[in-house]
């Protein structure tokens, strides 16, 4: 019952942060996302979204607006991700899911796997994308899943040199994510 949105781009840095923020800002709830790099340096990003009402998108004008916004936001080279100003629904604010961050290594693929659990809310993926951006971490893939009020996300990361994140970098990233996501819960 969700609407699938496919974004194909040549690895524009931080397109995930930009696209997820734009979708959130347009009032769409991202239920699931897959970020899949291709061998030719592109990325196929699939987002499954619903309107705030919980309905799939059927209006042709609304779909055209979403497409035009995503084209503009993803093609911007240096502009920051749009700021998400939507508030969490009252029902979601009643739940408090502590942010949990864990790391593991995928040695054959030479990347670090970040597993993150946090309370779901508007702008969550955008906040995660901004932290990855600020920390200079490259996103090579992601699996996003929402279970009720809980987001359970997996990200495949490297440093700017294409290497897995070392222990110090993992610790800095975990601290930055926890600060950003827990601060956002208190502010909501």
CSV table of N, CA, C and O in Angstrom, one decimal, residues 32-162:
chain,number,residue,atom,x,y,z
A,32,UNK,N,10.5,2.6,4.4
A,32,UNK,CA,11.6,1.7,4.1
A,32,UNK,C,12.4,2.4,3.0
A,32,UNK,O,11.9,3.1,2.2
A,33,UNK,N,13.7,2.1,3.0
A,33,UNK,CA,14.6,2.7,2.0
A,33,UNK,C,15.7,1.7,1.8
A,33,UNK,O,16.1,1.0,2.7
A,34,UNK,N,16.1,1.7,0.5
A,34,UNK,CA,17.3,0.9,0.1
A,34,UNK,C,18.2,1.8,-0.7
A,34,UNK,O,17.8,2.3,-1.7
A,35,UNK,N,19.5,1.9,-0.2
A,35,UNK,CA,20.5,2.7,-1.0
A,35,UNK,C,21.4,1.6,-1.6
A,35,UNK,O,22.1,0.9,-0.8
A,36,UNK,N,21.5,1.5,-2.9
A,36,UNK,CA,22.2,0.5,-3.5
A,36,UNK,C,23.2,1.1,-4.5
A,36,UNK,O,22.8,1.6,-5.6
A,37,UNK,N,24.5,1.1,-4.2
A,37,UNK,CA,25.5,1.6,-5.2
A,37,UNK,C,25.6,0.6,-6.4
A,37,UNK,O,25.4,-0.6,-6.2
A,38,UNK,N,25.9,1.1,-7.6
A,38,UNK,CA,26.1,0.3,-8.7
A,38,UNK,C,27.6,0.3,-9.1
A,38,UNK,O,28.3,1.1,-8.6
A,39,UNK,N,28.0,-0.7,-9.9
A,39,UNK,CA,29.4,-0.8,-10.2
A,39,UNK,C,29.9,0.3,-11.1
A,39,UNK,O,31.1,0.6,-11.1
A,40,UNK,N,29.0,1.1,-11.7
A,40,UNK,CA,29.5,2.2,-12.5
A,40,UNK,C,29.6,3.5,-11.8
A,40,UNK,O,29.7,4.6,-12.4
A,41,UNK,N,29.5,3.5,-10.5
A,41,UNK,CA,29.6,4.7,-9.6
A,41,UNK,C,28.3,5.4,-9.4
A,41,UNK,O,28.3,6.5,-8.8
A,42,UNK,N,27.2,4.8,-9.8
A,42,UNK,CA,25.9,5.5,-9.6
A,42,UNK,C,25.3,4.9,-8.3
A,42,UNK,O,25.9,4.1,-7.6
A,43,UNK,N,24.1,5.3,-8.0
A,43,UNK,CA,23.3,4.8,-6.9
A,43,UNK,C,21.9,4.7,-7.2
A,43,UNK,O,21.3,5.6,-7.8
A,44,UNK,N,21.3,3.6,-6.9
A,44,UNK,CA,19.8,3.4,-7.0
A,44,UNK,C,19.2,3.4,-5.6
A,44,UNK,O,19.5,2.5,-4.8
A,45,UNK,N,18.5,4.5,-5.3
A,45,UNK,CA,17.9,4.6,-4.0
A,45,UNK,C,16.4,4.4,-4.1
A,45,UNK,O,15.8,5.1,-4.9
A,46,UNK,N,15.8,3.6,-3.3
A,46,UNK,CA,14.4,3.3,-3.4
A,46,UNK,C,13.8,3.6,-2.0
A,46,UNK,O,14.3,3.2,-1.0
A,47,UNK,N,12.8,4.5,-2.0
A,47,UNK,CA,12.1,4.9,-0.8
A,47,UNK,C,10.7,4.4,-0.9
A,47,UNK,O,10.0,4.7,-1.9
A,48,UNK,N,10.2,3.8,0.1
A,48,UNK,CA,8.7,3.5,0.2
A,48,UNK,C,8.1,4.4,1.2
A,48,UNK,O,8.5,4.5,2.4
A,49,UNK,N,7.1,5.2,0.7
A,49,UNK,CA,6.6,6.3,1.5
A,49,UNK,C,5.1,6.3,1.5
A,49,UNK,O,4.4,5.7,0.6
A,50,UNK,N,4.5,6.9,2.5
A,50,UNK,CA,3.1,7.1,2.7
A,50,UNK,C,2.9,8.6,3.0
A,50,UNK,O,3.7,9.2,3.6
A,51,UNK,N,1.7,9.1,2.6
A,51,UNK,CA,1.3,10.4,3.1
A,51,UNK,C,1.2,10.4,4.6
A,51,UNK,O,1.1,9.3,5.2
A,52,UNK,N,1.1,11.6,5.2
A,52,UNK,CA,0.9,11.7,6.7
A,52,UNK,C,-0.4,11.0,7.1
A,52,UNK,O,-0.5,10.4,8.2
A,53,UNK,N,-1.4,10.9,6.2
A,53,UNK,CA,-2.6,10.3,6.5
A,53,UNK,C,-2.5,8.8,6.5
A,53,UNK,O,-3.5,8.1,6.9
A,54,UNK,N,-1.4,8.2,6.1
A,54,UNK,CA,-1.2,6.8,6.0
A,54,UNK,C,-1.6,6.2,4.7
A,54,UNK,O,-1.6,5.0,4.5
A,55,UNK,N,-1.9,7.0,3.7
A,55,UNK,CA,-2.3,6.6,2.4
A,55,UNK,C,-1.2,6.6,1.4
A,55,UNK,O,-0.3,7.5,1.5
A,56,UNK,N,-1.3,5.8,0.4
A,56,UNK,CA,-0.3,5.9,-0.7
A,56,UNK,C,-0.6,7.1,-1.6
A,56,UNK,O,-1.7,7.7,-1.4
A,57,UNK,N,0.3,7.6,-2.4
A,57,UNK,CA,0.1,8.8,-3.2
A,57,UNK,C,-0.5,8.4,-4.5
A,57,UNK,O,0.0,7.5,-5.2
A,58,UNK,N,-1.7,9.0,-4.8
A,58,UNK,CA,-2.4,8.7,-6.0
A,58,UNK,C,-2.5,9.9,-6.9
A,58,UNK,O,-2.7,9.8,-8.1
A,59,UNK,N,-2.4,11.1,-6.4
A,59,UNK,CA,-2.6,12.3,-7.1
A,59,UNK,C,-1.4,12.6,-8.1
A,59,UNK,O,-0.3,12.7,-7.6
A,60,UNK,N,-1.7,12.8,-9.4
A,60,UNK,CA,-0.6,13.0,-10.4
A,60,UNK,C,0.1,14.3,-10.1
A,60,UNK,O,1.4,14.3,-10.3
A,61,UNK,N,-0.6,15.3,-9.7
A,61,UNK,CA,0.1,16.6,-9.4
A,61,UNK,C,1.1,16.4,-8.2
A,61,UNK,O,2.2,17.0,-8.2
A,62,UNK,N,0.7,15.7,-7.2
A,62,UNK,CA,1.5,15.5,-6.0
A,62,UNK,C,2.7,14.7,-6.4
A,62,UNK,O,3.9,15.0,-6.0
A,63,UNK,N,2.6,13.7,-7.2
A,63,UNK,CA,3.7,12.9,-7.7
A,63,UNK,C,4.7,13.7,-8.5
A,63,UNK,O,5.9,13.6,-8.4
A,64,UNK,N,4.1,14.6,-9.4
A,64,UNK,CA,5.0,15.5,-10.2
A,64,UNK,C,5.8,16.4,-9.3
A,64,UNK,O,7.0,16.7,-9.6
A,65,UNK,N,5.1,16.9,-8.3
A,65,UNK,CA,5.8,17.9,-7.3
A,65,UNK,C,6.9,17.1,-6.6
A,65,UNK,O,8.0,17.7,-6.5
A,66,UNK,N,6.7,15.9,-6.2
A,66,UNK,CA,7.7,15.1,-5.5
A,66,UNK,C,8.9,14.9,-6.4
A,66,UNK,O,10.0,15.0,-6.0
A,67,UNK,N,8.6,14.5,-7.6
A,67,UNK,CA,9.7,14.2,-8.6
A,67,UNK,C,10.5,15.5,-8.9
A,67,UNK,O,11.7,15.4,-8.8
A,68,UNK,N,9.9,16.6,-9.1
A,68,UNK,CA,10.6,17.8,-9.4
A,68,UNK,C,11.4,18.3,-8.2
A,68,UNK,O,12.6,18.7,-8.3
A,69,UNK,N,10.9,18.1,-7.0
A,69,UNK,CA,11.6,18.5,-5.8
A,69,UNK,C,12.8,17.6,-5.6
A,69,UNK,O,13.9,18.1,-5.3
A,70,UNK,N,12.7,16.3,-5.8
A,70,UNK,CA,13.8,15.4,-5.6
A,70,UNK,C,14.9,15.6,-6.7
A,70,UNK,O,16.1,15.6,-6.4
A,71,UNK,N,14.5,15.9,-7.9
A,71,UNK,CA,15.5,16.2,-9.0
A,71,UNK,C,16.3,17.4,-8.6
A,71,UNK,O,17.5,17.4,-8.7
A,72,UNK,N,15.6,18.5,-8.1
A,72,UNK,CA,16.3,19.7,-7.7
A,72,UNK,C,17.2,19.5,-6.5
A,72,UNK,O,18.4,19.8,-6.5
A,73,UNK,N,16.7,18.8,-5.5
A,73,UNK,CA,17.5,18.7,-4.2
A,73,UNK,C,18.7,17.7,-4.4
A,73,UNK,O,19.8,18.0,-3.9
A,74,UNK,N,18.5,16.7,-5.1
A,74,UNK,CA,19.6,15.7,-5.3
A,74,UNK,C,20.7,16.3,-6.3
A,74,UNK,O,21.9,16.0,-6.1
A,75,UNK,N,20.3,17.1,-7.2
A,75,UNK,CA,21.3,17.7,-8.2
A,75,UNK,C,22.1,18.8,-7.6
A,75,UNK,O,23.1,19.2,-8.2
A,76,UNK,N,21.7,19.4,-6.5
A,76,UNK,CA,22.4,20.5,-5.9
A,76,UNK,C,23.7,19.9,-5.3
A,76,UNK,O,23.8,19.0,-4.6
A,77,UNK,N,24.8,20.6,-5.7
A,77,UNK,CA,26.1,20.0,-5.3
A,77,UNK,C,26.6,20.3,-3.9
A,77,UNK,O,27.0,19.4,-3.2
A,78,UNK,N,26.5,21.5,-3.5
A,78,UNK,CA,27.0,21.9,-2.2
A,78,UNK,C,26.0,22.3,-1.2
A,78,UNK,O,26.3,22.6,0.0
A,79,UNK,N,24.7,22.5,-1.6
A,79,UNK,CA,23.7,23.0,-0.7
A,79,UNK,C,23.4,21.9,0.4
A,79,UNK,O,23.5,20.7,0.2
A,80,UNK,N,23.2,22.4,1.6
A,80,UNK,CA,22.9,21.5,2.7
A,80,UNK,C,21.5,20.9,2.5
A,80,UNK,O,20.7,21.4,1.7
A,81,UNK,N,21.3,19.8,3.2
A,81,UNK,CA,19.9,19.1,3.1
A,81,UNK,C,18.9,20.1,3.7
A,81,UNK,O,19.2,20.9,4.6
A,82,UNK,N,17.7,20.1,3.1
A,82,UNK,CA,16.6,20.9,3.6
A,82,UNK,C,16.4,20.6,5.1
A,82,UNK,O,16.5,19.4,5.5
A,83,UNK,N,16.0,21.6,5.9
A,83,UNK,CA,15.7,21.4,7.3
A,83,UNK,C,14.2,20.9,7.4
A,83,UNK,O,13.3,21.4,6.8
A,84,UNK,N,14.1,19.8,8.2
A,84,UNK,CA,12.7,19.2,8.4
A,84,UNK,C,12.1,20.0,9.6
A,84,UNK,O,12.7,20.0,10.7
A,85,UNK,N,10.9,20.5,9.4
A,85,UNK,CA,10.3,21.3,10.4
A,85,UNK,C,9.0,20.6,10.9
A,85,UNK,O,8.3,21.1,11.8
A,86,UNK,N,8.6,19.5,10.3
A,86,UNK,CA,7.4,18.8,10.8
A,86,UNK,C,7.6,18.3,12.2
A,86,UNK,O,8.7,17.8,12.5
A,87,UNK,N,6.5,18.3,12.9
A,87,UNK,CA,6.6,17.7,14.3
A,87,UNK,C,6.1,16.3,14.3
A,87,UNK,O,5.3,15.9,13.4
A,88,UNK,N,6.5,15.5,15.2
A,88,UNK,CA,6.1,14.2,15.3
A,88,UNK,C,4.6,14.1,15.8
A,88,UNK,O,4.2,15.0,16.5
A,89,UNK,N,3.9,13.2,15.3
A,89,UNK,CA,2.5,13.0,15.7
A,89,UNK,C,2.4,12.8,17.2
A,89,UNK,O,3.4,12.3,17.8
A,90,UNK,N,1.4,13.3,17.8
A,90,UNK,CA,1.2,13.2,19.3
A,90,UNK,C,1.4,11.7,19.8
A,90,UNK,O,2.1,11.5,20.8
A,91,UNK,N,0.9,10.8,19.0
A,91,UNK,CA,1.0,9.4,19.4
A,91,UNK,C,2.5,8.9,19.4
A,91,UNK,O,2.9,8.2,20.3
A,92,UNK,N,3.3,9.4,18.5
A,92,UNK,CA,4.7,9.0,18.5
A,92,UNK,C,5.5,9.7,19.6
A,92,UNK,O,6.4,9.1,20.1
A,93,UNK,N,5.1,10.9,20.0
A,93,UNK,CA,5.8,11.6,21.1
A,93,UNK,C,5.6,10.9,22.4
A,93,UNK,O,6.4,11.1,23.3
A,94,UNK,N,4.6,10.0,22.5
A,94,UNK,CA,4.4,9.3,23.8
A,94,UNK,C,5.4,8.2,24.0
A,94,UNK,O,5.6,7.8,25.1
A,95,UNK,N,6.0,7.7,22.9
A,95,UNK,CA,7.0,6.6,23.0
A,95,UNK,C,8.4,7.2,23.1
A,95,UNK,O,8.7,8.2,22.5
A,96,UNK,N,9.2,6.6,23.9
A,96,UNK,CA,10.6,7.0,24.0
A,96,UNK,C,11.5,5.7,23.7
A,96,UNK,O,11.5,4.8,24.6
A,97,UNK,N,12.1,5.7,22.6
A,97,UNK,CA,13.1,4.6,22.3
A,97,UNK,C,14.5,5.2,22.3
A,97,UNK,O,14.8,6.2,21.6
A,98,UNK,N,15.3,4.7,23.2
A,98,UNK,CA,16.6,5.2,23.4
A,98,UNK,C,17.4,4.9,22.1
A,98,UNK,O,17.2,3.8,21.5
A,99,UNK,N,18.3,5.8,21.7
A,99,UNK,CA,19.2,5.5,20.5
A,99,UNK,C,20.2,4.5,20.9
A,99,UNK,O,20.9,4.6,21.9
A,100,UNK,N,20.3,3.5,20.1
A,100,UNK,CA,21.4,2.5,20.2
A,100,UNK,C,22.2,2.4,18.9
A,100,UNK,O,21.6,2.3,17.9
A,101,UNK,N,23.5,2.4,19.1
A,101,UNK,CA,24.4,2.3,17.9
A,101,UNK,C,25.3,1.2,18.1
A,101,UNK,O,25.9,1.0,19.2
A,102,UNK,N,25.5,0.4,17.1
A,102,UNK,CA,26.5,-0.7,17.1
A,102,UNK,C,27.2,-0.8,15.8
A,102,UNK,O,26.7,-0.4,14.7
A,103,UNK,N,28.4,-1.3,15.8
A,103,UNK,CA,29.3,-1.4,14.6
A,103,UNK,C,29.8,-2.8,14.4
A,103,UNK,O,30.0,-3.5,15.4
A,104,UNK,N,29.9,-3.2,13.2
A,104,UNK,CA,30.6,-4.5,12.9
A,104,UNK,C,31.3,-4.2,11.5
A,104,UNK,O,31.1,-3.2,10.9
A,105,UNK,N,32.1,-5.2,11.1
A,105,UNK,CA,32.9,-5.0,9.9
A,105,UNK,C,32.5,-6.1,8.9
A,105,UNK,O,32.2,-7.2,9.2
A,106,UNK,N,32.4,-5.7,7.6
A,106,UNK,CA,32.3,-6.6,6.5
A,106,UNK,C,33.6,-6.6,5.8
A,106,UNK,O,33.9,-5.8,4.9
A,107,UNK,N,34.5,-7.6,6.2
A,107,UNK,CA,35.8,-7.6,5.7
A,107,UNK,C,35.9,-7.8,4.1
A,107,UNK,O,36.6,-7.1,3.5
A,108,UNK,N,35.1,-8.7,3.6
A,108,UNK,CA,35.1,-8.9,2.1
A,108,UNK,C,34.8,-7.6,1.3
A,108,UNK,O,35.3,-7.3,0.3
A,109,UNK,N,33.8,-6.9,1.8
A,109,UNK,CA,33.4,-5.6,1.1
A,109,UNK,C,34.2,-4.4,1.6
A,109,UNK,O,34.0,-3.4,1.0
A,110,UNK,N,34.9,-4.6,2.6
A,110,UNK,CA,35.8,-3.5,3.2
A,110,UNK,C,35.0,-2.3,3.6
A,110,UNK,O,35.3,-1.1,3.2
A,111,UNK,N,33.9,-2.5,4.4
A,111,UNK,CA,33.2,-1.4,4.9
A,111,UNK,C,32.8,-1.7,6.3
A,111,UNK,O,32.8,-2.8,6.8
A,112,UNK,N,32.3,-0.6,7.0
A,112,UNK,CA,31.8,-0.8,8.4
A,112,UNK,C,30.3,-0.8,8.3
A,112,UNK,O,29.7,0.0,7.6
A,113,UNK,N,29.7,-1.7,9.1
A,113,UNK,CA,28.3,-1.8,9.2
A,113,UNK,C,27.8,-1.0,10.4
A,113,UNK,O,28.3,-1.4,11.5
A,114,UNK,N,27.0,-0.1,10.3
A,114,UNK,CA,26.4,0.7,11.4
A,114,UNK,C,25.0,0.2,11.6
A,114,UNK,O,24.2,0.3,10.6
A,115,UNK,N,24.6,-0.3,12.8
A,115,UNK,CA,23.3,-0.7,13.1
A,115,UNK,C,22.8,0.3,14.1
A,115,UNK,O,23.4,0.5,15.1
A,116,UNK,N,21.6,0.9,13.8
A,116,UNK,CA,21.1,2.0,14.6
A,116,UNK,C,19.6,1.7,14.9
A,116,UNK,O,18.8,1.4,14.0
A,117,UNK,N,19.2,1.9,16.2
A,117,UNK,CA,17.9,1.8,16.6
A,117,UNK,C,17.5,3.1,17.3
A,117,UNK,O,18.3,3.6,18.1
A,118,UNK,N,16.4,3.7,16.9
A,118,UNK,CA,16.0,5.0,17.5
A,118,UNK,C,14.5,5.1,17.4
A,118,UNK,O,13.8,4.4,16.6
A,119,UNK,N,13.9,6.0,18.1
A,119,UNK,CA,12.5,6.3,18.0
A,119,UNK,C,12.2,7.0,16.6
A,119,UNK,O,12.9,7.9,16.2
A,120,UNK,N,11.2,6.5,15.9
A,120,UNK,CA,10.9,7.0,14.6
A,120,UNK,C,10.2,8.4,14.8
A,120,UNK,O,9.4,8.6,15.7
A,121,UNK,N,10.5,9.3,13.9
A,121,UNK,CA,9.8,10.6,13.9
A,121,UNK,C,10.2,11.3,12.6
A,121,UNK,O,11.1,10.9,11.9
A,122,UNK,N,9.5,12.4,12.2
A,122,UNK,CA,9.8,13.1,11.0
A,122,UNK,C,11.2,13.6,11.1
A,122,UNK,O,11.7,14.1,12.1
A,123,UNK,N,12.0,13.5,10.0
A,123,UNK,CA,13.3,14.0,10.0
A,123,UNK,C,14.4,13.1,10.5
A,123,UNK,O,15.6,13.5,10.5
A,124,UNK,N,14.0,11.9,11.0
A,124,UNK,CA,15.0,11.0,11.5
A,124,UNK,C,16.1,10.7,10.5
A,124,UNK,O,17.3,10.8,10.8
A,125,UNK,N,15.7,10.2,9.3
A,125,UNK,CA,16.7,9.9,8.3
A,125,UNK,C,17.6,11.1,7.9
A,125,UNK,O,18.8,11.0,7.6
A,126,UNK,N,16.9,12.2,7.8
A,126,UNK,CA,17.7,13.4,7.5
A,126,UNK,C,18.7,13.8,8.6
A,126,UNK,O,19.8,14.1,8.2
A,127,UNK,N,18.3,13.6,9.8
A,127,UNK,CA,19.3,13.9,10.9
A,127,UNK,C,20.5,12.9,10.8
A,127,UNK,O,21.6,13.3,11.0
A,128,UNK,N,20.2,11.6,10.5
A,128,UNK,CA,21.2,10.6,10.4
A,128,UNK,C,22.1,11.0,9.2
A,128,UNK,O,23.4,11.0,9.3
A,129,UNK,N,21.5,11.4,8.1
A,129,UNK,CA,22.3,11.8,6.9
A,129,UNK,C,23.2,13.0,7.2
A,129,UNK,O,24.3,13.0,6.7
A,130,UNK,N,22.7,13.9,7.9
A,130,UNK,CA,23.5,15.1,8.3
A,130,UNK,C,24.7,14.8,9.2
A,130,UNK,O,25.8,15.3,9.0
A,131,UNK,N,24.5,13.9,10.1
A,131,UNK,CA,25.6,13.4,11.0
A,131,UNK,C,26.6,12.7,10.1
A,131,UNK,O,27.8,13.0,10.2
A,132,UNK,N,26.2,11.9,9.2
A,132,UNK,CA,27.2,11.2,8.3
A,132,UNK,C,27.9,12.2,7.5
A,132,UNK,O,29.1,12.1,7.3
A,133,UNK,N,27.2,13.2,7.0
A,133,UNK,CA,27.8,14.3,6.2
A,133,UNK,C,28.8,15.0,7.1
A,133,UNK,O,30.0,15.2,6.7
A,134,UNK,N,28.4,15.5,8.2
A,134,UNK,CA,29.3,16.3,9.1
A,134,UNK,C,30.5,15.5,9.5
A,134,UNK,O,31.6,16.1,9.7
A,135,UNK,N,30.4,14.2,9.7
A,135,UNK,CA,31.5,13.4,10.1
A,135,UNK,C,32.4,12.9,9.0
A,135,UNK,O,33.4,12.2,9.2
A,136,UNK,N,32.0,13.3,7.7
A,136,UNK,CA,32.8,12.9,6.6
A,136,UNK,C,32.8,11.4,6.3
A,136,UNK,O,33.8,10.9,5.8
A,137,UNK,N,31.7,10.8,6.5
A,137,UNK,CA,31.6,9.4,6.3
A,137,UNK,C,30.8,9.1,5.0
A,137,UNK,O,29.8,9.8,4.7
A,138,UNK,N,31.3,8.2,4.2
A,138,UNK,CA,30.6,7.9,2.9
A,138,UNK,C,29.6,6.7,3.1
A,138,UNK,O,30.0,5.7,3.7
A,139,UNK,N,28.4,6.9,2.6
A,139,UNK,CA,27.4,5.9,2.7
A,139,UNK,C,27.4,5.1,1.4
A,139,UNK,O,27.2,5.7,0.3
A,140,UNK,N,27.5,3.8,1.5
A,140,UNK,CA,27.5,2.9,0.3
A,140,UNK,C,26.3,2.1,0.2
A,140,UNK,O,26.0,1.5,-0.9
A,141,UNK,N,25.5,2.1,1.2
A,141,UNK,CA,24.2,1.3,1.2
A,141,UNK,C,23.5,1.5,2.5
A,141,UNK,O,24.1,1.8,3.5
A,142,UNK,N,22.2,1.2,2.4
A,142,UNK,CA,21.4,1.3,3.7
A,142,UNK,C,20.2,0.4,3.5
A,142,UNK,O,19.7,0.2,2.4
A,143,UNK,N,19.7,0.0,4.7
A,143,UNK,CA,18.4,-0.7,4.8
A,143,UNK,C,17.7,-0.1,5.9
A,143,UNK,O,18.1,-0.1,7.0
A,144,UNK,N,16.6,0.5,5.6
A,144,UNK,CA,15.8,1.3,6.6
A,144,UNK,C,14.5,0.6,6.8
A,144,UNK,O,13.8,0.2,5.9
A,145,UNK,N,14.2,0.4,8.1
A,145,UNK,CA,12.9,-0.3,8.4
A,145,UNK,C,12.3,0.4,9.6
A,145,UNK,O,13.0,0.7,10.6
A,146,UNK,N,11.0,0.6,9.6
A,146,UNK,CA,10.3,1.1,10.7
A,146,UNK,C,9.3,0.1,11.2
A,146,UNK,O,8.5,-0.5,10.4
A,147,UNK,N,9.4,-0.2,12.5
A,147,UNK,CA,8.5,-1.1,13.2
A,147,UNK,C,7.7,-0.3,14.2
A,147,UNK,O,8.3,0.0,15.3
A,148,UNK,N,6.5,0.1,13.9
A,148,UNK,CA,5.7,0.9,14.9
A,148,UNK,C,6.4,2.2,15.1
A,148,UNK,O,6.7,3.0,14.1
A,149,UNK,N,6.8,2.5,16.3
A,149,UNK,CA,7.4,3.8,16.6
A,149,UNK,C,8.9,3.7,16.6
A,149,UNK,O,9.6,4.6,17.0
A,150,UNK,N,9.5,2.5,16.2
A,150,UNK,CA,10.9,2.2,16.3
A,150,UNK,C,11.5,2.1,14.9
A,150,UNK,O,11.0,1.3,14.1
A,151,UNK,N,12.6,2.8,14.7
A,151,UNK,CA,13.3,2.7,13.5
A,151,UNK,C,14.5,1.8,13.7
A,151,UNK,O,15.2,1.9,14.7
A,152,UNK,N,14.7,0.8,12.8
A,152,UNK,CA,15.8,-0.1,12.9
A,152,UNK,C,16.5,-0.1,11.5
A,152,UNK,O,16.1,-0.6,10.5
A,153,UNK,N,17.7,0.6,11.5
A,153,UNK,CA,18.3,1.0,10.3
A,153,UNK,C,19.8,0.4,10.3
A,153,UNK,O,20.4,0.3,11.3
A,154,UNK,N,20.2,0.0,9.1
A,154,UNK,CA,21.5,-0.5,8.8
A,154,UNK,C,22.2,0.3,7.7
A,154,UNK,O,21.6,0.5,6.7
A,155,UNK,N,23.4,0.8,8.0
A,155,UNK,CA,24.1,1.6,7.0
A,155,UNK,C,25.5,1.0,6.8
A,155,UNK,O,26.1,0.5,7.7
A,156,UNK,N,25.9,1.0,5.5
A,156,UNK,CA,27.2,0.5,5.1
A,156,UNK,C,28.1,1.7,4.8
A,156,UNK,O,27.9,2.5,3.9
A,157,UNK,N,29.2,1.8,5.5
A,157,UNK,CA,30.0,3.0,5.5
A,157,UNK,C,31.5,2.8,5.3
A,157,UNK,O,32.0,1.7,5.6
A,158,UNK,N,32.2,3.8,4.8
A,158,UNK,CA,33.6,3.9,4.7
A,158,UNK,C,34.1,5.3,5.0
A,158,UNK,O,33.2,6.2,5.0
A,159,UNK,N,35.4,5.5,5.2
A,159,UNK,CA,35.9,6.8,5.4
A,159,UNK,C,36.1,7.4,4.0
A,159,UNK,O,35.8,6.7,3.0
A,160,UNK,N,36.7,8.6,3.9
A,160,UNK,CA,36.9,9.2,2.6
A,160,UNK,C,37.9,8.5,1.7
A,160,UNK,O,37.9,8.6,0.5
A,161,UNK,N,38.7,7.7,2.4
A,161,UNK,CA,39.7,6.9,1.6
A,161,UNK,C,39.2,5.5,1.1
A,161,UNK,O,39.9,4.7,0.6
A,162,UNK,N,37.9,5.3,1.4
A,162,UNK,CA,37.3,4.0,1.0
A,162,UNK,C,37.6,2.8,1.9
A,162,UNK,O,37.4,1.7,1.6
